[in-house]
C-alpha cells in the first residue's frame, strides 16, 4: 500500500493586518452591527486557529436586508443592459486588482492550496465578465401577430429580490455563480454565506460595495436554520437559490413552498467515471488525479466512483495508484506545488474518516491512503479503495473527501445501469476511444453534465446543474441568466 505523507509547512502567516473584512453584516451599502450577540468562530482548518468571529444573524437582520434590497431593486432593474454590464465589468476588474488578498483569505478559511484558491478567484472574475457580456446579448422571442390585430411582445424581466445561500467548499465562486446572473438580470440580492467560510463573501462586499448602488447586494451572516430559513420564508423574496447538501435543499424547498417563491438548487453529487476496455487508461488515471482530489475531493462533481471494465481493471488501478500516490499534500504555506490541502472542519474530517472505516470494515481495500494524516489540521490522505462491492454505501453516498472507489463491470448495459444507480444526477464521465460508445453512453447517463474522455472541466459559457437528488436550475451560461428572469407577454390590440 502507498502511504502519502503531509509536507511540513513554512511558519509564515497567510493573513496580514487589514486583510480580514469587517465581521459584520453588509446591508444597504454599509457594514452594520448585528442586533444580537451570538458569534461563530471562523477557523483555519490547517492550523485549527480561530481567525475571525462572525455574527450569527437572525430574522430581523434578514428583514432589514430585504427592505434595503427591495428599495434598491427597481432602479437597478431600470438600468439599461450596457450600464449594468459596465458595473459588472468593474466588479470583475476590482476583484482582479485584489485577487491576492482574496486568494489568501480563501486559503486561510478553507485549507485549499494556492492552485485551487487561485482557480476559484480566476473563475469568479470570469463569471462576472461572462455575465457582463451575456446580459447585453439577451433578447426575447421576436414580436409577432398571433391573434388577428393583436401584436404580441415578449419581455424578460427581473424577479425582484433573490435570496442566496452558499456552501463552504468554494465560498466565493459559489457566491459569484448566483450573484453574477442575478445582478445581470436586474435583481437585487441578499446572500448568506456558509457560517464556516464567510470571509471572502464579506471581503467581496468590502471590495466592490462602492461600485453598486446601496442595497443591491446585501450580506447577512449566520446559520442555515435561522438566516437561510428566513430567506426561504420571506414573503418579499421572489426566489431562493441554494448550493448545498440535499438536506438543506429539501428544507429550503419546503419552506419556500408557503410563499410559492422560485427555488434553484445545486445539491450533492456522486459522479461515476466509466472506463471502458478501449480507453486510454493512463490518461483516465492522470485526469482523476485532479478530478478526484481537487479541493480535497470536497467537490460536488468530483470523479469519485470509478466503474472500470473487468478486463483492464488491474492495469487501470496500477496507473491510478501511481498518480494518487504522488499527490503533494500540505498546508497552503507548504509550497506552490501543493495539490491537496486539508478538509474544511473537524466535523467533516470525522465524517470522512467514519466513511472510510465503515467501507474497510465492509471489505473494501485501501490501495493508497485510507486514513488521517498528521495534524495539526484536518488532513485525510488521498485514498483509492478497491474491492468495493455493488451497492456499497461508500459508492452510493456523497463522501465529499479525497476518496475514489473502484468497481468493475463486464458490459456496456451493466456499466450504464450501475452508473445511474445513485440518488444523485450531477456529473459523470465516460472514457472510451469509440466515438459511437462515447456518444451513446453519454446519452444514456442520467446526469446534468457528462464528459467524454475528460472530467471536471468547466467553462462559464456552458450550464452546470443536476438531475434527481442533485437539484434543479442551472448555474453558469445563458441558462443561469434565464433562471433569474421571468417572462411577460404584452399584447397590443391595434384593430379598429
Ligand atoms: P450545507 O447544506 O450544510 O450548507 C449549505 C448552506 O445551506 C450553508 O450556508 C448553510 O448554512 C445553509 N443551510 C443549512 N441548513 C439550512 C436550512 N435549513 N435552510 C436554509 N439554509 C440552510 O452544505 P455544505 O456542507 O456547506 O456544502 C457541501 C454540500 O454542497 C455538498 O452536498 C455538495 O455536494 C454541495 N455542493 C453542490 C454544488 C453544486 O453545484 N451542485 C456545488 C458545491 C457544493
Coordinates of C-alpha atoms and ligand atoms in Angstrom, one line a residue:
X1 CA 0.0 0.0 0.0
X2 CA 1.2 3.5 -0.8
X3 CA 1.2 5.9 2.2
X4 CA 1.0 9.6 1.2
X5 CA 2.6 12.0 3.7
X6 CA 1.9 15.6 4.5
X7 CA 4.6 18.0 3.7
X8 CA 5.6 20.4 6.5
X9 CA 4.5 24.0 6.2
X10 CA 6.6 27.2 6.5
X11 CA 5.6 29.1 9.6
X12 CA 4.8 32.4 7.6
X13 CA 1.3 33.7 8.3
X14 CA -1.2 33.8 5.4
X15 CA -3.1 36.9 6.5
X16 CA -1.8 40.3 7.3
X17 CA -3.1 43.4 9.0
X18 CA -6.1 44.7 7.1
X19 CA -6.8 41.5 5.1
X20 CA -9.8 40.4 7.1
X21 CA -13.1 42.0 6.1
X22 CA -15.3 43.7 8.8
X23 CA -17.0 40.9 10.8
X24 CA -20.5 42.4 10.4
X25 CA -23.5 42.2 8.1
X26 CA -23.4 44.3 5.0
X27 CA -26.8 45.9 4.5
X28 CA -27.8 48.9 2.4
X29 CA -24.3 49.7 1.4
X30 CA -22.7 49.7 4.9
X31 CA -21.3 47.2 7.4
X32 CA -23.7 47.2 10.4
X33 CA -23.6 45.7 13.8
X34 CA -25.8 42.7 14.4
X35 CA -28.8 43.1 16.6
X36 CA -27.9 40.2 18.9
X37 CA -24.8 38.7 20.5
X38 CA -24.1 35.3 19.2
X39 CA -21.0 34.7 17.1
X40 CA -19.5 31.8 15.1
X41 CA -15.7 31.1 15.2
X42 CA -14.2 31.0 11.8
X43 CA -11.3 28.6 11.8
X44 CA -8.2 27.9 9.7
X45 CA -8.6 24.2 9.1
X46 CA -4.8 23.7 8.6
X47 CA -3.8 25.2 11.9
X48 CA -7.1 24.8 13.9
X49 CA -6.7 28.5 14.9
X50 CA -9.6 30.9 15.1
X51 CA -9.1 33.6 12.6
X52 CA -12.4 35.6 13.0
X53 CA -15.7 35.7 14.8
X54 CA -18.7 36.3 12.7
X55 CA -22.2 37.4 13.9
X56 CA -25.0 34.9 13.8
X57 CA -27.7 36.9 12.2
X58 CA -31.4 36.5 12.9
X59 CA -34.7 37.1 11.1
X60 CA -34.6 40.8 12.0
X61 CA -31.2 41.2 10.1
X62 CA -32.6 39.4 7.1
X63 CA -35.8 41.5 7.2
X64 CA -33.6 44.7 7.3
X65 CA -31.6 43.5 4.3
X66 CA -34.7 42.6 2.3
X67 CA -36.1 46.1 2.9
X68 CA -32.9 47.6 1.5
X69 CA -32.8 45.2 -1.4
X70 CA -36.5 45.9 -2.3
X71 CA -35.9 49.6 -2.2
X72 CA -32.9 49.4 -4.5
X73 CA -34.2 46.8 -7.0
X74 CA -36.4 48.9 -9.2
X75 CA -33.7 51.5 -10.0
X76 CA -31.2 48.7 -10.6
X77 CA -33.6 46.9 -13.0
X78 CA -34.2 50.1 -14.9
X79 CA -30.5 50.5 -15.8
X80 CA -30.1 49.6 -19.5
X81 CA -28.0 46.4 -20.1
X82 CA -25.0 48.5 -21.2
X83 CA -24.9 50.2 -17.8
X84 CA -25.5 47.1 -15.7
X85 CA -22.9 45.4 -17.8
X86 CA -20.3 48.2 -17.2
X87 CA -20.8 47.8 -13.4
X88 CA -20.3 44.0 -13.6
X89 CA -17.1 44.5 -15.6
X90 CA -15.9 47.0 -12.9
X91 CA -16.7 44.4 -10.2
X92 CA -14.6 41.8 -12.2
X93 CA -11.8 44.4 -12.5
X94 CA -11.8 45.3 -8.8
X95 CA -11.6 41.6 -7.9
X96 CA -8.7 41.1 -10.3
X97 CA -6.9 44.1 -8.7
X98 CA -7.3 42.5 -5.2
X99 CA -7.0 38.8 -6.3
X100 CA -4.0 38.3 -4.0
X101 CA -5.8 39.0 -0.7
X102 CA -8.9 37.2 -1.8
X103 CA -6.9 34.1 -2.6
X104 CA -5.1 34.2 0.8
X105 CA -8.4 34.6 2.6
X106 CA -9.9 31.7 0.8
X107 CA -6.8 29.5 1.6
X108 CA -6.8 30.5 5.3
X109 CA -10.5 29.8 5.7
X110 CA -10.7 26.5 3.7
X111 CA -7.3 24.9 3.8
X112 CA -7.1 25.0 -0.1
X113 CA -3.7 25.1 -1.7
X114 CA -2.7 28.0 -3.9
X115 CA -3.6 26.4 -7.2
X116 CA -7.2 25.7 -6.1
X117 CA -7.8 29.1 -4.5
X118 CA -6.3 30.9 -7.5
X119 CA -8.5 28.9 -9.8
X120 CA -11.6 29.8 -7.7
X121 CA -10.8 33.5 -7.8
X122 CA -10.0 33.5 -11.6
X123 CA -13.2 31.6 -12.2
X124 CA -15.1 34.1 -10.1
X125 CA -13.7 37.0 -12.1
X126 CA -14.6 35.3 -15.4
X127 CA -18.1 34.6 -14.2
X128 CA -18.7 38.3 -13.7
X129 CA -17.1 39.0 -17.1
X130 CA -19.2 36.4 -18.8
X131 CA -22.5 37.7 -17.3
X132 CA -21.5 41.3 -18.1
X133 CA -21.2 40.3 -21.7
X134 CA -24.1 37.9 -21.8
X135 CA -26.7 40.3 -20.4
X136 CA -26.1 42.7 -23.4
X137 CA -26.8 39.9 -25.8
X138 CA -30.1 38.7 -24.2
X139 CA -33.2 39.1 -26.2
X140 CA -36.7 37.5 -26.2
X141 CA -38.8 35.9 -28.8
X142 CA -39.4 38.3 -31.7
X143 CA -42.6 40.3 -31.6
X144 CA -45.4 38.9 -33.8
X145 CA -49.1 38.8 -34.5
X146 CA -50.6 35.5 -33.3
X147 CA -54.2 36.7 -32.9
X148 CA -55.8 39.0 -35.6
X149 CA -55.0 42.6 -35.0
X150 CA -53.0 41.8 -31.8
X151 CA -49.3 42.4 -31.6
X152 CA -47.5 40.3 -29.1
X153 CA -44.3 41.4 -27.4
X154 CA -42.4 39.1 -25.1
X155 CA -40.4 40.8 -22.3
X156 CA -37.8 39.3 -20.0
X157 CA -38.0 40.9 -16.5
X158 CA -36.0 40.5 -13.3
X159 CA -37.7 38.6 -10.5
X160 CA -37.1 41.2 -7.7
X161 CA -35.1 40.3 -4.6
X162 CA -33.2 37.0 -4.8
X163 CA -32.1 35.2 -1.6
X164 CA -28.8 33.2 -2.0
X165 CA -27.4 30.6 0.3
X166 CA -23.9 29.3 -0.4
X167 CA -21.7 26.3 0.9
X168 CA -18.2 26.2 2.3
X169 CA -16.4 24.3 -0.5
X170 CA -16.0 27.2 -3.0
X171 CA -17.2 30.1 -0.9
X172 CA -16.6 33.0 -3.3
X173 CA -17.0 31.1 -6.5
X174 CA -20.4 29.7 -5.5
X175 CA -21.5 33.2 -4.4
X176 CA -20.4 34.5 -7.9
X177 CA -22.3 31.8 -9.7
X178 CA -25.5 33.2 -8.2
X179 CA -24.7 36.9 -7.7
X180 CA -23.5 37.5 -11.3
X181 CA -26.5 36.2 -13.2
X182 CA -29.0 37.5 -10.5
X183 CA -27.5 41.0 -10.8
X184 CA -27.1 40.8 -14.6
X185 CA -30.8 40.0 -14.9
X186 CA -31.7 43.1 -12.8
X187 CA -32.4 41.6 -9.4
X188 CA -31.1 42.7 -6.0
X189 CA -29.7 40.1 -3.7
X190 CA -29.4 39.1 0.0
X191 CA -26.8 36.5 0.4
X192 CA -25.9 34.2 3.3
X193 CA -22.5 32.6 3.1
X194 CA -21.7 29.4 4.9
X195 CA -21.2 30.1 8.6
X196 CA -17.9 28.2 8.2
X197 CA -16.5 30.3 5.4
X198 CA -18.0 33.8 5.3
X199 CA -14.7 35.7 4.9
X200 CA -14.5 36.1 1.1
X201 CA -18.1 37.0 0.7
X202 CA -17.7 39.8 3.2
X203 CA -14.5 40.8 1.5
X204 CA -16.3 40.9 -1.8
X205 CA -18.8 43.4 -0.2
X206 CA -15.9 45.4 1.2
X207 CA -14.1 45.5 -2.1
X208 CA -16.9 46.2 -4.6
X209 CA -19.5 47.8 -2.3
X210 CA -18.8 51.3 -3.6
X211 CA -19.4 50.2 -7.2
X212 CA -23.0 49.2 -6.7
X213 CA -26.0 51.3 -5.6
X214 CA -26.6 50.7 -1.8
X215 CA -29.0 47.8 -1.2
X216 CA -28.3 46.0 -4.5
X217 CA -26.1 43.4 -2.7
X218 CA -26.5 42.6 1.0
X219 CA -24.7 40.0 3.1
X220 CA -26.2 38.6 6.2
X221 CA -24.0 36.1 8.1
X222 CA -25.3 33.3 10.3
X223 CA -26.7 29.8 10.4
X224 CA -28.8 27.9 7.9
X225 CA -31.8 27.2 10.1
X226 CA -32.1 30.9 11.1
X227 CA -30.8 33.2 8.3
X228 CA -31.2 30.7 5.5
X229 CA -34.6 29.7 6.7
X230 CA -35.8 33.3 6.8
X231 CA -34.6 33.9 3.3
X232 CA -36.6 30.9 2.1
X233 CA -39.6 32.1 4.1
X234 CA -39.6 35.9 3.5
X235 CA -42.7 37.0 1.5
X236 CA -40.8 39.7 -0.3
X237 CA -38.1 37.4 -1.7
X238 CA -39.0 36.2 -5.2
X239 CA -36.6 33.4 -5.5
X240 CA -34.2 31.5 -3.3
X241 CA -31.0 29.9 -4.8
X242 CA -29.1 27.4 -2.7
X243 CA -25.9 25.4 -3.3
X244 CA -25.5 22.9 -0.5
X245 CA -26.5 19.5 0.7
X246 CA -29.6 17.6 -0.2
X247 CA -31.0 18.1 3.3
X248 CA -30.6 21.8 3.1
X249 CA -32.2 21.8 -0.3
X250 CA -35.2 19.9 0.9
X251 CA -35.6 22.3 3.9
X252 CA -35.4 25.4 1.6
X253 CA -37.8 24.0 -0.9
X254 CA -40.3 23.0 1.8
X255 CA -40.2 26.5 3.4
X256 CA -40.3 28.3 0.1
X257 CA -43.5 26.4 -0.8
X258 CA -45.5 28.5 1.6
X259 CA -44.9 31.7 -0.5
X260 CA -44.6 29.8 -3.8
X261 CA -41.3 31.5 -4.5
X262 CA -39.0 30.1 -7.1
X263 CA -36.4 27.7 -5.9
X264 CA -33.0 27.0 -7.5
X265 CA -31.0 24.1 -6.0
X266 CA -27.5 22.9 -6.7
X267 CA -27.1 19.9 -4.4
X268 CA -24.8 17.0 -3.9
X269 CA -23.2 14.6 -6.4
X270 CA -21.6 11.2 -6.7
X271 CA -20.0 11.3 -10.1
X272 CA -19.3 8.0 -11.8
X273 CA -16.2 7.6 -14.0
X274 CA -17.0 4.8 -16.5
X275 CA -13.8 3.4 -18.0
X276 CA -14.2 1.1 -21.0
X277 CA -11.7 -1.5 -22.1
X278 CA -10.6 0.6 -25.1
X279 CA -10.0 3.7 -23.1
X280 CA -6.6 5.4 -22.7
X281 CA -6.1 4.1 -19.2
X282 CA -3.1 6.3 -18.4
X283 CA -5.0 9.5 -19.5
X284 CA -8.0 8.5 -17.4
X285 CA -5.9 7.9 -14.3
X286 CA -4.0 11.1 -14.8
X287 CA -7.2 13.1 -15.2
X288 CA -8.6 11.5 -12.0
X289 CA -5.5 12.7 -10.0
X290 CA -7.1 16.1 -10.4
X291 CA -10.8 15.3 -10.8
X292 CA -11.0 13.0 -7.8
X293 CA -8.8 15.1 -5.4
X294 CA -9.2 18.7 -6.4
X295 CA -10.2 20.7 -3.3
X296 CA -9.6 17.5 -1.3
X297 CA -12.5 15.9 -3.1
X298 CA -14.9 18.4 -1.5
X299 CA -16.3 19.0 -4.9
X300 CA -19.9 18.1 -5.9
X301 CA -18.7 17.0 -9.4
X302 CA -15.6 15.0 -8.2
X303 CA -14.9 11.8 -10.1
X304 CA -15.2 9.7 -7.0
X305 CA -16.7 6.4 -8.3
X306 CA -14.8 4.5 -10.9
X307 CA -16.6 1.8 -12.9
X308 CA -13.9 0.0 -14.9
X309 CA -14.2 -2.9 -17.4
X310 CA -13.0 -6.0 -15.5
X311 CA -10.5 -6.9 -18.3
X312 CA -8.5 -3.7 -17.7
X313 CA -9.2 -3.1 -14.0
X314 CA -5.8 -4.2 -12.8
X315 CA -3.9 -2.1 -15.3
X316 CA -6.1 0.9 -14.6
X317 CA -5.7 0.6 -10.8
X318 CA -1.9 0.4 -11.3
X319 CA -1.9 3.8 -13.1
X320 CA -4.3 5.3 -10.6
X321 CA -2.2 4.1 -7.6
X322 CA 0.9 5.7 -9.1
X323 CA -0.8 9.0 -9.8
X324 CA -2.6 9.3 -6.4
X325 CA 0.5 8.2 -4.5
X326 CA 2.4 11.2 -6.0
X327 CA -0.2 13.8 -4.9
X328 CA 1.6 16.5 -2.9
X329 CA -0.4 17.1 0.3
X330 CA 0.1 20.0 2.6
X331 CA -0.9 23.3 4.1
X332 CA -1.1 26.3 1.6
X333 CA 2.1 27.6 3.2
X334 CA 4.0 24.4 2.2
X335 CA 4.7 25.5 -1.3
X336 CA 3.1 26.4 -4.6
X337 CA 3.2 22.8 -5.9
X338 CA 0.9 21.5 -3.1
X339 CA -2.0 19.8 -4.9
X340 CA -4.2 18.9 -1.9
X341 CA -4.9 20.7 1.4
X342 CA -6.9 19.8 4.5
X343 CA -10.6 19.2 4.9
X344 CA -12.7 22.1 5.9
X345 CA -13.6 21.3 9.5
X346 CA -13.1 18.7 12.3
X347 CA -16.8 17.6 11.9
X348 CA -16.3 16.9 8.2
X349 CA -12.9 15.2 8.8
X350 CA -14.6 12.9 11.4
X351 CA -17.4 12.2 8.9
X352 CA -15.0 11.3 6.1
X353 CA -12.9 9.0 8.4
X354 CA -16.0 7.3 9.6
X355 CA -17.0 6.6 5.9
X356 CA -13.5 5.1 5.3
X357 CA -13.6 2.9 8.5
X358 CA -17.0 1.6 7.5
X359 CA -16.0 0.8 4.0
X360 CA -12.9 -1.1 5.0
X361 CA -14.9 -3.0 7.7
X362 CA -17.3 -3.9 4.8
X363 CA -14.5 -5.5 2.7
X364 CA -13.1 -2.6 0.7
X365 CA -9.3 -2.3 0.5
X366 CA -7.3 0.9 0.6
X367 CA -4.6 0.6 -2.0
X368 CA -3.5 4.2 -1.4
X369 CA -4.1 6.2 1.8
X370 CA -7.1 5.1 3.8
X371 CA -6.9 7.4 6.9
X372 CA -5.9 10.6 8.5
X373 CA -2.5 12.4 8.1
X374 CA -0.6 14.0 11.0
X375 CA -2.0 17.2 12.4
X376 CA -2.4 20.0 13.3
X377 CA -5.2 20.4 10.8
X378 CA -7.8 18.1 9.4
X379 CA -5.8 16.2 6.7
X380 CA -7.0 13.0 5.2
X381 CA -4.7 11.0 2.8
X382 CA -5.7 10.8 -0.8
X383 CA -7.3 7.4 -0.9
X384 CA -8.2 4.8 -3.5
X385 CA -10.5 1.9 -2.4
X386 CA -10.7 -1.3 -4.4
X387 CA -12.8 -4.5 -3.8
X388 CA -15.9 -2.3 -3.5
X389 CA -19.0 -4.4 -3.9
X390 CA -22.0 -3.3 -5.9
X391 CA -24.4 -1.1 -3.8
X392 CA -21.8 -0.5 -1.1
X393 CA -22.6 2.7 0.9
X394 CA -19.2 4.2 0.1
X395 CA -20.0 4.0 -3.6
X396 CA -23.6 5.5 -3.3
X397 CA -23.3 8.2 -0.6
X398 CA -21.6 11.5 -1.0
X399 CA -18.3 11.3 1.0
X400 CA -17.1 14.7 -0.1
X401 CA -13.5 13.8 0.7
X402 CA -10.3 12.6 -1.1
X403 CA -11.7 9.1 -1.7
X404 CA -12.1 7.3 -5.0
X405 CA -13.7 3.9 -5.1
X406 CA -13.1 1.3 -7.9
X407 CA -15.7 -1.2 -9.0
X408 CA -15.7 -3.4 -12.1
X409 CA -18.3 -4.2 -14.8
X410 CA -18.4 -6.6 -17.8
X411 CA -20.6 -5.0 -20.5
X412 CA -22.0 -1.6 -21.6
X413 CA -25.5 -2.1 -20.3
X414 CA -24.3 -3.1 -16.9
X415 CA -22.0 0.0 -16.8
X416 CA -24.8 2.4 -17.6
X417 CA -27.2 0.7 -15.2
X418 CA -24.8 0.8 -12.3
X419 CA -23.5 4.4 -13.1
X420 CA -27.1 5.6 -13.0
X421 CA -27.9 3.7 -9.8
X422 CA -27.3 6.6 -7.4
X423 CA -29.7 9.1 -5.9
X424 CA -27.7 12.0 -7.5
X425 CA -27.5 13.2 -11.1
X426 CA -25.0 16.0 -11.2
X427 CA -22.0 14.8 -13.3
X428 CA -20.4 11.7 -14.9
X429 CA -17.7 10.8 -17.3
X430 CA -17.1 8.2 -20.0
X431 CA -13.7 7.0 -21.1
X432 CA -13.5 5.3 -24.5
X433 CA -11.8 5.7 -27.8
X434 CA -15.0 4.7 -29.6
X435 CA -17.0 7.7 -30.9
X436 CA -20.2 5.6 -31.1
X437 CA -19.8 4.4 -27.5
X438 CA -18.8 7.9 -26.2
X439 CA -22.0 9.4 -27.6
X440 CA -24.4 6.6 -26.9
X441 CA -23.3 6.1 -23.2
X442 CA -23.3 9.9 -22.6
X443 CA -26.9 10.0 -23.9
X444 CA -28.0 7.2 -21.5
X445 CA -26.3 8.6 -18.4
X446 CA -28.8 10.5 -16.1
X447 CA -26.5 13.4 -15.2
X448 CA -26.6 17.1 -15.9
X449 CA -23.0 17.1 -17.2
X450 CA -21.3 14.2 -18.9
X451 CA -17.7 14.4 -20.1
X452 CA -16.3 12.1 -22.7
X453 CA -12.5 11.5 -22.1
X454 CA -12.4 14.3 -19.5
X455 CA -13.7 15.1 -16.0
X456 CA -14.4 18.3 -14.1
X457 CA -13.6 20.7 -16.9
X458 CA -15.9 23.7 -16.5
X459 CA -16.4 26.9 -18.6
X460 CA -18.6 29.9 -17.9
X461 CA -20.3 29.5 -21.3
X462 CA -21.9 26.1 -20.5
X463 CA -24.5 25.2 -17.9
X464 CA -23.9 23.4 -14.6
X465 CA -26.6 21.7 -12.6
X466 CA -28.1 18.4 -11.8
X467 CA -30.9 15.9 -12.2
X468 CA -32.6 13.8 -9.5
X469 CA -31.3 14.4 -6.0
X470 CA -28.8 16.9 -7.2
X471 CA -31.5 19.5 -7.6
X472 CA -32.8 21.7 -10.4
X473 CA -31.9 25.0 -12.0
X474 CA -28.7 25.8 -13.8
X475 CA -25.6 27.8 -12.8
X476 CA -23.3 29.5 -15.4
X477 CA -24.1 30.2 -19.0
X478 CA -27.2 31.9 -20.6
X479 CA -29.3 29.2 -18.9
X480 CA -28.5 30.7 -15.5
X481 CA -29.3 34.2 -16.7
X482 CA -32.6 32.9 -17.8
X483 CA -33.3 31.2 -14.4
X484 CA -33.1 34.6 -12.7
X485 CA -35.6 36.3 -15.0
X486 CA -39.3 35.9 -15.7
X487 CA -41.3 36.0 -19.0
X488 CA -44.0 38.6 -19.6
X489 CA -46.3 38.7 -22.6
X490 CA -47.7 42.1 -23.5
X491 CA -50.4 42.1 -26.2
X492 CA -51.4 45.2 -28.1
X493 CA -54.8 45.3 -29.8
X494 CA -54.5 47.6 -32.8
X495 CA -57.7 46.8 -34.7
X496 CA -60.4 49.4 -35.2
Ligands
LIG1 P1 -24.9 22.6 3.7 O1 -26.2 22.1 3.1 O2 -24.6 22.1 5.1 O3 -24.8 24.1 3.8 C1 -25.0 24.9 2.6 C2 -25.6 26.2 3.0 O4 -27.0 26.0 3.4 C3 -25.0 26.9 4.2 O5 -24.9 28.3 4.0 C4 -25.9 26.5 5.4 O6 -25.8 27.5 6.4 C5 -27.2 26.6 4.7 N1 -28.3 25.8 5.3 C6 -28.2 24.7 6.1 N2 -29.5 24.4 6.5 C7 -30.3 25.3 6.0 C8 -31.7 25.4 6.1 N3 -32.5 24.6 6.9 N4 -32.3 26.5 5.5 C9 -31.6 27.3 4.7 N5 -30.2 27.2 4.6 C10 -29.6 26.2 5.2 O7 -23.8 22.2 2.7 P2 -22.2 22.4 2.8 O8 -21.8 21.3 3.8 O9 -21.9 23.8 3.1 O10 -21.7 22.1 1.4 C11 -21.5 20.9 0.9 C12 -22.7 20.4 0.0 O11 -22.9 21.3 -1.0 C13 -22.4 19.1 -0.6 O12 -23.5 18.3 -0.6 C14 -22.1 19.5 -2.1 O13 -22.3 18.4 -3.0 C15 -22.9 20.6 -2.3 N6 -22.4 21.4 -3.4 C16 -23.1 21.4 -4.6 C17 -22.6 22.1 -5.7 C18 -23.3 22.0 -7.0 O14 -23.0 22.8 -7.9 N7 -24.3 21.1 -7.2 C19 -21.5 22.9 -5.5 C20 -20.9 23.0 -4.3 C21 -21.4 22.2 -3.2

